[in-house]
Coordinates of C-alpha atoms and ligand atoms in Angstrom, one line a residue:
M1 CA -106.9 41.2 62.3
K2 CA -109.7 39.5 64.0
D3 CA -109.4 39.4 67.8
I4 CA -110.3 35.8 68.5
S5 CA -111.2 36.5 72.1
K6 CA -114.0 38.8 70.9
T7 CA -115.7 36.2 68.7
P8 CA -119.1 34.7 69.5
A9 CA -117.4 31.2 69.8
W10 CA -115.0 32.5 72.5
V11 CA -117.8 34.2 74.4
A12 CA -119.9 31.0 74.2
L13 CA -116.9 28.9 75.4
T14 CA -116.4 31.3 78.4
A15 CA -120.0 30.7 79.4
H16 CA -119.8 26.9 78.8
K17 CA -116.7 26.7 80.9
R18 CA -118.6 28.1 83.9
A19 CA -121.1 25.2 83.6
I20 CA -118.6 22.4 83.0
E21 CA -116.0 23.4 85.6
R22 CA -118.3 22.1 88.3
V23 CA -118.5 18.6 86.7
H24 CA -116.1 15.9 87.8
L25 CA -114.5 13.5 85.3
R26 CA -116.0 10.7 87.5
D27 CA -119.5 12.0 86.6
L28 CA -118.7 12.4 82.9
F29 CA -117.6 8.8 82.8
A30 CA -120.4 7.5 84.9
G31 CA -122.9 9.4 82.8
D32 CA -121.8 8.0 79.5
P33 CA -120.6 4.4 79.0
Q34 CA -119.7 5.3 75.5
R35 CA -117.3 8.1 76.6
F36 CA -114.1 6.3 75.6
A37 CA -115.5 5.4 72.2
K38 CA -116.8 8.9 71.6
F39 CA -113.6 10.7 72.7
S40 CA -110.9 8.7 71.0
L41 CA -109.4 8.8 67.5
S42 CA -106.8 6.8 65.6
L43 CA -104.6 7.1 62.6
G44 CA -102.7 3.9 61.5
N45 CA -100.6 2.8 64.4
L46 CA -101.3 5.9 66.5
F47 CA -104.2 6.0 68.9
L48 CA -105.4 9.0 70.9
D49 CA -107.7 8.7 73.9
F50 CA -108.9 12.2 74.9
S51 CA -111.8 11.0 77.0
K52 CA -110.1 12.0 80.3
N53 CA -110.5 15.7 79.5
R54 CA -112.8 18.2 81.2
L55 CA -115.1 18.4 78.2
D56 CA -118.2 17.1 76.5
G57 CA -119.6 17.0 73.0
E58 CA -120.8 20.6 73.3
T59 CA -117.3 21.7 74.3
L60 CA -115.8 20.2 71.2
R61 CA -118.5 21.7 69.0
L62 CA -117.8 25.1 70.4
L63 CA -114.0 24.7 70.1
R64 CA -114.4 23.6 66.5
T65 CA -116.5 26.7 65.8
L66 CA -113.5 28.7 67.2
A67 CA -111.2 26.9 64.7
V68 CA -113.6 28.0 62.0
E69 CA -113.6 31.6 63.2
A70 CA -109.8 31.5 63.1
D71 CA -109.9 29.9 59.7
V72 CA -107.5 27.1 60.6
A73 CA -108.4 25.3 57.4
G74 CA -107.5 28.4 55.3
A75 CA -104.2 28.8 57.1
T76 CA -103.4 25.1 56.6
A77 CA -104.0 25.5 52.9
K78 CA -101.7 28.5 52.9
M79 CA -98.9 26.6 54.6
F80 CA -99.2 23.6 52.3
G81 CA -99.5 26.0 49.4
G82 CA -96.1 27.5 50.1
E83 CA -97.3 31.0 51.0
A84 CA -95.1 33.2 53.1
I85 CA -97.0 32.6 56.3
N86 CA -93.9 33.4 58.4
N87 CA -94.8 37.0 57.8
T88 CA -92.1 38.7 60.0
E89 CA -89.4 36.9 58.0
N90 CA -91.3 36.8 54.8
R91 CA -90.8 33.1 54.4
A92 CA -92.8 30.1 53.4
V93 CA -93.1 27.3 56.0
L94 CA -92.8 24.1 54.1
H95 CA -91.3 21.4 56.2
V96 CA -94.2 19.3 54.9
A97 CA -92.5 19.3 51.5
L98 CA -89.4 17.5 53.0
R99 CA -91.6 14.5 53.8
N100 CA -93.9 14.7 50.8
R101 CA -94.0 11.1 49.6
S102 CA -96.6 11.8 47.0
D103 CA -96.1 12.9 43.4
R104 CA -97.7 16.3 44.2
P105 CA -95.5 19.3 43.5
M106 CA -95.0 21.7 46.4
L107 CA -94.5 25.3 45.3
V108 CA -92.6 28.2 46.7
D109 CA -92.8 31.4 44.6
G110 CA -94.3 29.3 41.8
K111 CA -91.4 26.8 41.7
D112 CA -91.7 23.1 42.6
V113 CA -89.2 22.5 45.5
M114 CA -89.6 18.7 45.3
P115 CA -86.8 18.0 42.8
G116 CA -84.4 19.8 45.1
V117 CA -85.7 17.9 48.1
R118 CA -85.3 14.6 46.4
A119 CA -81.8 15.5 45.2
V120 CA -80.6 16.3 48.7
L121 CA -82.2 13.1 50.1
A122 CA -80.3 11.1 47.4
H123 CA -77.0 12.8 48.3
M124 CA -77.6 12.1 52.0
G125 CA -78.5 8.5 51.1
A126 CA -75.4 7.9 49.1
F127 CA -73.2 9.4 51.8
A128 CA -75.0 7.4 54.6
D129 CA -74.6 4.2 52.7
A130 CA -70.9 4.9 52.1
V131 CA -70.2 5.6 55.8
R132 CA -72.4 2.7 57.1
G133 CA -71.0 0.3 54.4
G134 CA -67.4 1.2 55.1
T135 CA -66.6 2.6 51.6
W136 CA -66.2 6.1 53.1
K137 CA -63.0 5.9 55.2
G138 CA -61.1 8.3 57.3
A139 CA -57.9 10.0 56.1
T140 CA -55.8 7.2 57.4
G141 CA -57.9 4.5 55.8
N142 CA -59.8 3.6 59.0
L143 CA -63.5 3.0 59.1
I144 CA -65.7 5.6 60.8
R145 CA -66.7 4.5 64.3
D146 CA -68.0 7.7 65.9
V147 CA -70.2 10.4 64.5
V148 CA -70.3 13.8 66.3
N149 CA -73.2 16.0 65.5
I150 CA -72.3 19.6 66.2
G151 CA -75.2 22.0 66.2
I152 CA -77.6 23.7 68.7
G153 CA -81.3 24.3 69.1
G154 CA -83.1 23.1 66.0
S155 CA -79.8 21.8 64.6
D156 CA -79.3 19.5 67.7
L157 CA -82.5 18.7 69.5
G158 CA -84.2 16.8 66.7
P159 CA -81.3 14.6 65.6
A160 CA -80.3 13.9 69.3
M161 CA -83.9 13.0 70.3
A162 CA -84.5 10.8 67.2
V163 CA -81.2 8.9 67.3
Q164 CA -81.9 7.9 70.9
A165 CA -85.6 7.2 70.2
L166 CA -84.7 4.8 67.3
S167 CA -81.7 3.2 68.9
P168 CA -82.9 -0.4 68.2
Y169 CA -82.8 0.5 64.5
Q170 CA -79.3 1.9 64.7
Q171 CA -76.2 0.5 63.0
K172 CA -74.3 -1.1 65.8
N173 CA -70.7 -0.3 64.6
L174 CA -71.4 3.5 64.8
T175 CA -71.7 5.5 68.0
F176 CA -73.4 8.9 68.0
H177 CA -72.5 12.0 70.0
F178 CA -74.2 15.4 70.1
V179 CA -72.3 18.5 71.1
S180 CA -74.3 21.7 71.4
N181 CA -73.3 23.9 74.4
V182 CA -70.7 26.6 74.0
D183 CA -69.5 25.4 77.4
G184 CA -66.1 23.9 76.5
A185 CA -66.8 21.0 78.8
H186 CA -69.3 19.6 76.2
I187 CA -66.8 19.3 73.3
A188 CA -63.8 18.5 75.6
D189 CA -65.6 15.7 77.4
T190 CA -66.8 14.3 74.0
L191 CA -63.5 14.4 72.2
E192 CA -61.7 12.9 75.2
K193 CA -63.2 9.5 74.4
L194 CA -62.6 9.6 70.6
D195 CA -60.0 8.7 68.1
P196 CA -59.5 11.3 65.3
A197 CA -58.8 8.6 62.8
T198 CA -62.3 7.0 63.2
T199 CA -64.4 10.1 63.9
L200 CA -66.7 12.0 61.6
F201 CA -68.0 15.4 62.4
V202 CA -71.4 16.6 61.1
I203 CA -71.5 20.3 61.5
V204 CA -75.2 21.4 61.4
S205 CA -76.0 25.0 61.1
K206 CA -78.6 26.6 58.9
T207 CA -76.8 29.9 59.0
F208 CA -73.2 28.6 59.7
T209 CA -72.7 31.7 61.9
T210 CA -74.1 30.5 65.2
Q211 CA -71.6 31.3 67.9
E212 CA -71.9 28.0 69.8
T213 CA -71.7 25.8 66.7
M214 CA -68.8 27.7 65.1
A215 CA -66.8 27.6 68.4
N216 CA -67.4 23.9 68.8
A217 CA -66.7 23.2 65.1
G218 CA -63.4 25.2 65.3
T219 CA -62.3 23.3 68.4
A220 CA -63.1 20.0 66.7
R221 CA -61.2 20.9 63.6
D222 CA -58.1 22.0 65.6
W223 CA -58.2 18.7 67.5
L224 CA -58.4 16.7 64.2
V225 CA -55.7 18.8 62.4
R226 CA -53.3 18.5 65.4
A227 CA -53.6 14.7 65.1
L228 CA -54.0 14.1 61.3
G229 CA -53.0 17.3 59.5
A230 CA -55.1 19.8 57.6
D231 CA -55.8 17.5 54.6
A232 CA -57.7 15.1 56.8
V233 CA -60.5 17.7 57.2
A234 CA -62.1 16.6 53.9
K235 CA -62.6 13.0 55.2
H236 CA -63.7 13.9 58.7
F237 CA -66.0 16.9 58.3
V238 CA -69.3 17.3 56.5
A239 CA -71.7 20.2 56.8
V240 CA -75.4 20.7 56.8
S241 CA -76.3 24.3 56.0
T242 CA -78.1 26.8 53.7
N243 CA -74.9 28.9 53.6
A244 CA -72.5 27.5 51.0
A245 CA -70.1 30.4 51.2
K246 CA -69.5 30.0 55.0
V247 CA -69.2 26.3 54.7
R248 CA -66.4 26.7 52.1
D249 CA -64.7 29.3 54.3
F250 CA -64.6 26.8 57.1
G251 CA -62.8 24.4 54.8
I252 CA -65.5 21.9 53.9
A253 CA -65.8 21.1 50.2
S254 CA -69.2 21.6 48.5
D255 CA -69.4 17.8 47.8
N256 CA -69.5 17.3 51.5
M257 CA -72.2 19.9 52.1
F258 CA -75.9 18.9 52.4
G259 CA -78.1 21.9 51.7
F260 CA -81.6 22.9 52.7
W261 CA -83.7 26.1 52.3
D262 CA -84.9 29.2 54.1
W263 CA -88.4 27.8 54.1
V264 CA -87.3 25.2 56.6
G265 CA -87.4 26.6 60.1
G266 CA -84.7 25.4 62.5
R267 CA -87.1 23.6 64.9
Y268 CA -88.9 22.0 62.0
S269 CA -85.7 20.9 60.2
L270 CA -85.2 17.3 61.4
W271 CA -86.8 16.2 58.1
S272 CA -84.2 17.9 56.0
A273 CA -80.5 17.3 55.8
V274 CA -80.4 18.3 59.5
G275 CA -81.5 14.7 60.0
L276 CA -78.2 13.4 58.5
S277 CA -77.0 12.0 61.8
L278 CA -80.3 10.2 62.1
M279 CA -80.0 8.8 58.6
L280 CA -76.4 7.7 59.4
A281 CA -77.8 5.9 62.4
I282 CA -80.9 4.2 60.9
G283 CA -80.0 4.1 57.2
P284 CA -81.8 5.7 54.2
T285 CA -84.7 3.1 54.1
Q286 CA -85.7 3.6 57.7
F287 CA -85.2 7.4 57.3
G288 CA -87.7 7.1 54.5
N289 CA -90.2 5.4 56.8
F290 CA -89.7 8.2 59.3
L291 CA -90.6 10.7 56.6
A292 CA -93.5 8.6 55.5
G293 CA -95.0 8.5 59.0
A294 CA -94.9 12.3 59.1
H295 CA -96.4 12.5 55.6
E296 CA -99.3 10.3 56.7
M297 CA -100.0 12.7 59.6
D298 CA -99.6 15.7 57.2
E299 CA -102.2 14.2 54.8
H300 CA -104.5 13.5 57.7
F301 CA -104.2 17.0 59.1
R302 CA -104.8 18.5 55.7
T303 CA -107.8 16.5 54.7
A304 CA -109.5 14.9 57.7
P305 CA -112.7 16.6 58.9
P306 CA -112.4 18.5 62.2
E307 CA -114.3 15.7 64.2
Q308 CA -111.6 13.2 63.2
N309 CA -108.6 15.4 63.0
L310 CA -106.0 14.4 65.7
P311 CA -103.7 17.4 65.6
L312 CA -106.7 19.8 65.6
T313 CA -108.3 18.0 68.5
L314 CA -105.2 18.2 70.6
A315 CA -104.8 21.9 69.7
L316 CA -108.4 22.7 70.7
I317 CA -108.1 20.8 74.0
G318 CA -104.9 22.8 74.8
I319 CA -106.6 26.1 74.0
W320 CA -109.6 25.1 76.2
Y321 CA -107.2 24.8 79.2
V322 CA -104.9 27.7 78.5
N323 CA -107.5 30.2 77.7
F324 CA -110.6 29.2 79.5
F325 CA -109.4 27.4 82.6
G326 CA -106.2 29.6 82.8
W327 CA -103.9 26.6 83.2
S328 CA -100.5 27.7 82.0
H329 CA -98.5 24.5 82.0
H330 CA -98.5 21.3 80.0
A331 CA -96.7 18.1 80.8
V332 CA -95.4 15.6 78.2
L333 CA -94.8 12.2 79.8
P334 CA -93.4 9.5 77.6
Y335 CA -93.6 6.0 79.1
E336 CA -90.7 5.1 76.8
Q337 CA -87.1 5.6 78.0
R338 CA -85.9 6.1 74.4
L339 CA -88.2 9.2 74.2
A340 CA -86.2 10.7 77.1
R341 CA -85.3 13.8 75.0
F342 CA -88.8 14.1 73.5
P343 CA -90.1 16.6 76.1
A344 CA -87.0 18.8 75.5
Y345 CA -87.5 18.6 71.7
L346 CA -91.2 19.5 72.1
Q347 CA -90.2 22.3 74.5
Q348 CA -88.5 24.0 71.7
A349 CA -91.1 23.1 69.1
D350 CA -93.9 24.5 71.3
M351 CA -92.4 27.2 73.4
E352 CA -90.3 28.8 70.6
S353 CA -93.2 28.7 68.2
N354 CA -96.1 29.8 70.4
G355 CA -94.3 31.8 73.2
K356 CA -95.4 35.0 71.6
G357 CA -97.0 38.2 73.0
V358 CA -97.9 40.0 69.9
T359 CA -100.2 39.1 67.0
R360 CA -99.1 38.6 63.5
D361 CA -99.7 42.3 62.8
G362 CA -97.7 43.4 65.9
K363 CA -100.5 44.2 68.4
P364 CA -100.3 42.9 72.0
V365 CA -102.4 39.7 72.2
S366 CA -105.5 39.9 74.4
H367 CA -105.3 36.4 75.7
A368 CA -102.8 33.9 76.9
T369 CA -100.7 32.0 74.3
G370 CA -98.4 28.9 74.5
P371 CA -98.1 27.0 77.8
I372 CA -95.0 26.2 79.7
L373 CA -94.1 22.7 78.6
F374 CA -92.1 20.2 80.5
G375 CA -91.7 16.5 81.1
E376 CA -89.6 13.5 81.9
P377 CA -90.0 9.9 81.0
G378 CA -92.3 7.7 83.1
T379 CA -91.8 6.1 85.4
N380 CA -88.9 8.3 86.6
G381 CA -91.2 11.4 86.8
Q382 CA -93.5 9.5 89.1
H383 CA -90.8 9.5 91.7
A384 CA -90.0 13.2 91.2
F385 CA -92.6 15.8 90.3
Y386 CA -95.9 13.9 89.9
Q387 CA -96.8 14.7 93.5
L388 CA -97.6 18.2 92.4
L389 CA -99.6 16.8 89.4
H390 CA -101.8 14.7 91.8
Q391 CA -102.2 16.9 94.8
G392 CA -100.7 20.3 94.1
T393 CA -102.7 23.5 93.8
Q394 CA -101.8 24.0 90.1
I395 CA -103.6 21.9 87.5
V396 CA -101.2 20.6 84.8
P397 CA -102.9 19.0 81.8
A398 CA -100.7 16.1 80.6
D399 CA -100.0 14.0 77.6
F400 CA -99.1 10.4 78.4
I401 CA -97.3 8.6 75.6
A402 CA -96.6 4.9 75.4
A403 CA -96.1 2.1 72.9
A404 CA -98.0 -1.2 73.2
T405 CA -95.0 -3.2 72.3
S406 CA -91.3 -2.6 72.8
A407 CA -88.4 -3.4 70.5
T408 CA -86.7 -4.6 73.7
E409 CA -89.2 -6.8 75.6
T410 CA -87.2 -7.7 78.7
G411 CA -88.9 -9.9 81.2
R412 CA -91.9 -8.2 82.9
H413 CA -90.5 -4.7 82.2
H414 CA -92.9 -3.6 79.5
P415 CA -96.1 -4.7 81.2
L416 CA -94.9 -3.0 84.4
L417 CA -94.2 0.2 82.4
L418 CA -97.7 0.1 80.7
A419 CA -99.4 -0.6 84.0
N420 CA -97.9 2.6 85.3
F421 CA -98.8 4.5 82.1
L422 CA -102.5 3.5 82.6
A423 CA -102.5 3.9 86.4
Q424 CA -101.3 7.5 86.4
S425 CA -103.8 9.0 84.1
E426 CA -106.5 7.0 85.9
A427 CA -105.4 8.4 89.3
L428 CA -105.2 12.0 87.9
A429 CA -108.7 11.7 86.4
F430 CA -110.6 9.9 89.1
G431 CA -108.6 10.6 92.3
R432 CA -109.5 9.0 95.6
T433 CA -112.3 10.4 97.7
L434 CA -112.4 10.7 101.5
V435 CA -114.8 7.8 101.7
E436 CA -112.6 5.6 99.6
V437 CA -109.6 6.4 101.8
V438 CA -111.4 5.5 104.9
E439 CA -112.8 2.3 103.4
A440 CA -109.6 1.1 101.9
E441 CA -107.5 0.6 105.1
P442 CA -107.4 1.6 108.7
V443 CA -106.0 5.1 108.7
A444 CA -105.3 7.7 111.4
P445 CA -107.9 10.5 111.2
A446 CA -105.1 13.1 111.0
L447 CA -103.8 11.4 107.8
V448 CA -107.0 11.2 105.9
P449 CA -106.8 14.6 104.2
H450 CA -103.3 13.8 103.1
K451 CA -104.5 10.6 101.4
V452 CA -107.3 12.2 99.4
F453 CA -106.7 12.7 95.7
P454 CA -109.0 15.3 94.3
G455 CA -108.8 13.9 90.7
N456 CA -110.5 15.7 87.9
R457 CA -107.1 16.4 86.4
P458 CA -107.1 16.1 82.7
S459 CA -104.8 14.1 80.3
N460 CA -104.5 12.7 76.8
S461 CA -103.1 9.2 76.2
I462 CA -101.2 8.7 73.0
L463 CA -100.6 5.0 72.3
L464 CA -98.3 3.8 69.5
R465 CA -98.3 0.2 68.3
T466 CA -94.5 0.3 68.7
L467 CA -91.9 3.1 68.6
D468 CA -90.5 2.6 65.1
P469 CA -89.3 5.2 62.6
H470 CA -92.8 5.5 61.0
A471 CA -94.5 6.0 64.4
L472 CA -91.9 8.6 65.5
G473 CA -92.5 10.5 62.3
M474 CA -96.3 10.5 63.0
L475 CA -95.9 11.5 66.6
I476 CA -93.7 14.5 65.8
A477 CA -95.9 15.7 63.0
L478 CA -98.9 15.3 65.3
Y479 CA -97.4 17.8 67.7
E480 CA -96.1 20.1 64.9
H481 CA -99.6 20.5 63.5
K482 CA -101.1 20.9 67.0
I483 CA -98.7 23.8 67.6
F484 CA -99.5 25.3 64.1
A485 CA -103.3 25.1 64.7
Q486 CA -103.0 26.8 68.1
G487 CA -100.8 29.5 66.7
V488 CA -103.4 30.2 64.0
I489 CA -106.2 30.5 66.6
W490 CA -104.1 32.7 68.8
G491 CA -103.3 34.9 65.7
I492 CA -99.6 34.7 66.3
N493 CA -96.7 33.9 64.0
S494 CA -95.5 30.4 65.2
F495 CA -92.5 30.4 62.9
D496 CA -90.3 33.3 64.0
Q497 CA -88.2 33.6 67.2
W498 CA -87.3 37.2 67.8
G499 CA -87.2 36.5 71.5
V500 CA -83.9 34.8 71.3
E501 CA -82.1 37.8 69.7
L502 CA -81.6 40.2 72.6
G503 CA -79.5 37.8 74.7
K504 CA -77.3 37.2 71.7
V505 CA -76.7 40.9 71.2
L506 CA -75.9 41.5 74.9
A507 CA -73.5 38.5 75.0
G508 CA -71.6 40.0 72.1
R509 CA -71.4 43.3 74.0
I510 CA -70.2 41.6 77.3
L511 CA -67.7 39.2 75.8
P512 CA -64.9 41.8 75.3
T513 CA -64.8 42.6 79.0
L514 CA -64.4 38.9 79.8
E515 CA -61.6 38.6 77.3
G516 CA -59.6 41.5 78.9
G517 CA -60.9 44.3 76.7
T518 CA -62.5 47.6 77.8
A519 CA -65.3 47.2 80.3
V520 CA -68.7 48.0 79.0
A521 CA -70.9 50.4 80.9
G522 CA -73.9 48.4 82.0
N523 CA -76.3 48.1 84.8
S524 CA -74.8 47.6 88.3
S525 CA -75.8 43.9 88.4
T526 CA -74.0 43.0 85.2
S527 CA -71.0 45.2 86.2
G528 CA -70.9 43.8 89.7
L529 CA -71.0 40.2 88.4
L530 CA -68.3 40.9 85.8
D531 CA -66.1 42.3 88.6
Q532 CA -66.6 39.2 90.7
I533 CA -65.9 36.9 87.8
G534 CA -62.8 39.0 87.0
R535 CA -61.5 38.6 90.5
W536 CA -62.0 34.9 90.6
R537 CA -60.6 34.3 87.1
A538 CA -57.5 36.3 88.0
K539 CA -56.8 34.0 90.9
P540 CA -58.4 30.6 90.0
Ligands
G6Q1 C1 -85.1 27.2 65.7 C2 -84.2 28.3 66.0 C3 -82.9 27.9 66.6 C4 -81.9 27.5 65.6 C5 -80.5 27.5 66.3 C6 -79.4 27.0 65.4 O1 -86.2 27.3 65.1 O2 -84.1 29.0 64.9 O3 -83.0 26.9 67.6 O4 -82.1 26.2 65.1 O5 -80.3 28.8 66.7 O6 -79.3 27.9 64.3 P1 -78.4 27.4 63.1 O7 -78.9 26.2 62.5 O8 -78.4 28.6 62.1 O9 -77.0 27.2 63.7

């Protein structure tokens, strides 16, 4: 496999970085009145301004050459063509088929998956309409009022994020809850507020073996059966899974199971039946708009030339900073309270996909890979960690995300929010010089250095017309393809997650000790902690 860090494009970028690192964003803007026009792109109702980055036309040209060296276009064709690009699990990666709104077949092993995709969507739609319209009733004849999504990781973060993001489109007589953690407090605190007669559980697990989800689903079933009897399970539990046998063993009839396929990775599964809670919230039509938004981005990513390609541009800018500037973090800052869970969602999408240390063929990588991603909604983050972004010693490239209009225009709130969205990226880019500090106001000499902002801190601004289902679909797909393109350039498999396995194995080994079984021989730290836990649990 080609080592991307040994290619001429990489070597040229290393040299180019040495020249451009001395240039301030102030100078780049002063030197080119057309900078914003040159370094911004749009697709439908999504606009990307990447002018406040430490780059020029030559940087982009070299980065695009890197993408050619890595054959991002070829890898994209393989993904859309249903090839088993997840090579360590020998699976196709075809979440794009789940939102394929065209008539084009999508093939896995020579078979068109689209009829199956459409059949599950129709099944979901009929069920969602029945629950939302009140024809689906609980075992005692009551309407469903609360929906509890039980799942974890890819079976939780997507639906939880999207239901909150699209709350203005939500059916008002349904309330949504998300239980993921194996900590019993999560399910107990949720059930405490609920009435079994009006509660529907959606158990979401691709494998239907995940420890946390099975523990939570079992506790929920016991709670329901205690109140309404075992026959009630059929009216209060549905499952989303690829494992029909395990769903049946749990006691959920196959009519109440919504399937998907092994070519849908957990963190890319929101578009499948894993999105059932979202469809229950916003209805089949808006769910279709959500898929259509992602499809629009898919078609753009697949067909747009590199100079106009939004996901590829974001990917290349990210690589520029991780690999050539050595900046290991990336902040995602939505100026949209309803996107509060978006950074957590992206954390999984990005860090589980690209947090890899070996190449696709198992050799240690010779360069850095995925950054540490974090974020909080603005303006809250401004009053918390932005201090470090502005004046700290680490440089953290950031994505600012906002919508021009809000579904909830309340007094002056949205202009206030947008003013902050614009001000923060401006402050990061341009800073405040010593001269500006002194000229701005009388200031004690000792305080002057504290009031200087170095600036030259890069960011992207992603602007939506409004946060609706279509735009959310576009936004998520934008990041999915960014992550994909980066993984291709880094030569890693973005679609496996072996790194989460070891902890699961060790937890299985430790559990018997905690449940009173024989102590496992381990290291002195684990044994010591187990002893301490044992003493405290014996005398709570
Ligand atoms: C995502 C991961 C992981 C997965 C969870 C839940 O890509 O594979 O987060 O989604 O471990 O798995 P199940 O859906 O099988 O319960």
